[in-house]
Amino acid sequence: AAALEQGAGVQPFAAMAVAYRLGEEGQPHGQILFQYAEPSAAENDLAPRRLLAESGVSLVTGKPYAATLFTVTDAGVDDDTLAMTVEPVDGKARRLFDMVYRRDLLFAVCP
């Protein structure tokens, strides 16, 4: 709840995508992308959205995302897109897709 309160100020986004790729060492590297109507909305959303992803608590387990699903390793904005690079816990890419299927997406709250 504290992360959600601190994450207040998130911007509405038009689309969200979750994907992963395999790195050279065979480990999955995830991407969580948000697209906005305007580049300024993506820029304004970077800090609060990253805070929710880094400090948020799973709606399913009640435990921090960082302990159960993923850790954020990088985040940035390119034009109207906010991109977070994430590492799934224990290197299991399926965690990212299970998160979507279960709608365990507190960090993706959209006002």
GROMACS .gro file of C-alpha atoms in nm:
model
  111
    1ALA     CA    1   0.000   0.000   0.000
    2ALA     CA    2   0.286   0.237   0.079
    3ALA     CA    3   0.440   0.185  -0.266
    4LEU     CA    4   0.103   0.250  -0.427
    5GLU     CA    5   0.063   0.573  -0.230
    6GLN     CA    6   0.419   0.678  -0.316
    7GLY     CA    7   0.355   0.576  -0.676
    8ALA     CA    8   0.060   0.813  -0.697
    9GLY     CA    9   0.097   1.030  -1.001
   10VAL     CA   10   0.121   0.750  -1.254
   11GLN     CA   11   0.006   0.849  -1.600
   12PRO     CA   12  -0.255   0.672  -1.812
   13PHE     CA   13  -0.100   0.459  -2.086
   14ALA     CA   14  -0.243   0.335  -2.415
   15ALA     CA   15  -0.081  -0.010  -2.428
   16MET     CA   16   0.137  -0.243  -2.224
   17ALA     CA   17   0.351  -0.535  -2.342
   18VAL     CA   18   0.553  -0.802  -2.162
   19ALA     CA   19   0.823  -0.999  -2.341
   20TYR     CA   20   1.156  -1.165  -2.285
   21ARG     CA   21   1.466  -1.257  -2.478
   22LEU     CA   22   1.745  -1.498  -2.403
   23GLY     CA   23   2.082  -1.343  -2.334
   24GLU     CA   24   2.414  -1.483  -2.452
   25GLU     CA   25   2.437  -1.691  -2.135
   26GLY     CA   26   2.090  -1.839  -2.197
   27GLN     CA   27   1.924  -1.647  -1.913
   28PRO     CA   28   1.593  -1.470  -1.984
   29HIS     CA   29   1.586  -1.091  -1.975
   30GLY     CA   30   1.237  -0.948  -1.953
   31GLN     CA   31   1.093  -0.628  -2.094
   32ILE     CA   32   0.785  -0.449  -1.968
   33LEU     CA   33   0.680  -0.170  -2.203
   34PHE     CA   34   0.421   0.104  -2.169
   35GLN     CA   35   0.317   0.326  -2.459
   36TYR     CA   36   0.164   0.671  -2.406
   37ALA     CA   37  -0.022   0.925  -2.616
   38GLU     CA   38   0.255   1.182  -2.563
   39PRO     CA   39   0.629   1.156  -2.492
   40SER     CA   40   0.586   1.387  -2.191
   41ALA     CA   41   0.346   1.137  -2.030
   42ALA     CA   42   0.607   0.860  -2.064
   43GLU     CA   43   0.873   1.086  -1.910
   44ASN     CA   44   0.641   1.186  -1.622
   45ASP     CA   45   0.550   0.823  -1.557
   46LEU     CA   46   0.904   0.686  -1.536
   47ALA     CA   47   0.976   0.752  -1.166
   48PRO     CA   48   0.638   0.652  -1.016
   49ARG     CA   49   0.599   0.347  -1.242
   50ARG     CA   50   0.952   0.227  -1.162
   51LEU     CA   51   0.887   0.279  -0.790
   52LEU     CA   52   0.577   0.060  -0.808
   53ALA     CA   53   0.767  -0.211  -0.996
   54GLU     CA   54   1.063  -0.204  -0.756
   55SER     CA   55   0.873  -0.165  -0.428
   56GLY     CA   56   0.531  -0.306  -0.510
   57VAL     CA   57   0.374  -0.610  -0.353
   58SER     CA   58   0.220  -0.896  -0.550
   59LEU     CA   59  -0.159  -0.898  -0.543
   60VAL     CA   60  -0.145  -1.280  -0.550
   61THR     CA   61   0.120  -1.365  -0.290
   62GLY     CA   62   0.129  -1.051  -0.078
   63LYS     CA   63   0.509  -1.053  -0.110
   64PRO     CA   64   0.731  -0.799  -0.287
   65TYR     CA   65   0.760  -0.837  -0.665
   66ALA     CA   66   1.139  -0.841  -0.619
   67ALA     CA   67   1.111  -1.158  -0.408
   68THR     CA   68   0.855  -1.345  -0.617
   69LEU     CA   69   0.842  -1.225  -0.978
   70PHE     CA   70   1.115  -0.991  -1.102
   71THR     CA   71   1.370  -0.725  -1.021
   72VAL     CA   72   1.406  -0.408  -1.226
   73THR     CA   73   1.757  -0.373  -1.368
   74ASP     CA   74   1.698  -0.070  -1.590
   75ALA     CA   75   1.423   0.168  -1.693
   76GLY     CA   76   1.408   0.451  -1.942
   77VAL     CA   77   1.201   0.641  -2.194
   78ASP     CA   78   1.232   0.647  -2.573
   79ASP     CA   79   0.988   0.892  -2.731
   80ASP     CA   80   0.639   0.782  -2.616
   81THR     CA   81   0.748   0.445  -2.471
   82LEU     CA   82   0.861   0.361  -2.118
   83ALA     CA   83   1.071   0.044  -2.107
   84MET     CA   84   1.169  -0.150  -1.796
   85THR     CA   85   1.425  -0.427  -1.821
   86VAL     CA   86   1.354  -0.693  -1.561
   87GLU     CA   87   1.516  -1.015  -1.447
   88PRO     CA   88   1.268  -1.288  -1.351
   89VAL     CA   89   1.330  -1.444  -1.010
   90ASP     CA   90   1.531  -1.767  -1.041
   91GLY     CA   91   1.570  -1.701  -1.415
   92LYS     CA   92   1.222  -1.837  -1.490
   93ALA     CA   93   1.069  -1.637  -1.776
   94ARG     CA   94   0.733  -1.804  -1.715
   95ARG     CA   95   0.697  -1.588  -1.402
   96LEU     CA   96   0.644  -1.285  -1.625
   97PHE     CA   97   0.367  -1.450  -1.823
   98ASP     CA   98   0.201  -1.599  -1.514
   99MET     CA   99   0.199  -1.247  -1.370
  100VAL     CA  100   0.001  -1.125  -1.673
  101TYR     CA  101  -0.238  -1.423  -1.677
  102ARG     CA  102  -0.312  -1.374  -1.307
  103ARG     CA  103  -0.347  -0.998  -1.352
  104ASP     CA  104  -0.085  -0.950  -1.082
  105LEU     CA  105  -0.002  -0.607  -1.219
  106LEU     CA  106  -0.014  -0.351  -0.938
  107PHE     CA  107   0.276  -0.167  -1.103
  108ALA     CA  108   0.058  -0.127  -1.415
  109VAL     CA  109  -0.226   0.054  -1.240
  110CYS     CA  110  -0.381   0.299  -1.486
  111PRO     CA  111  -0.578   0.600  -1.357
   0.00000   0.00000   0.00000
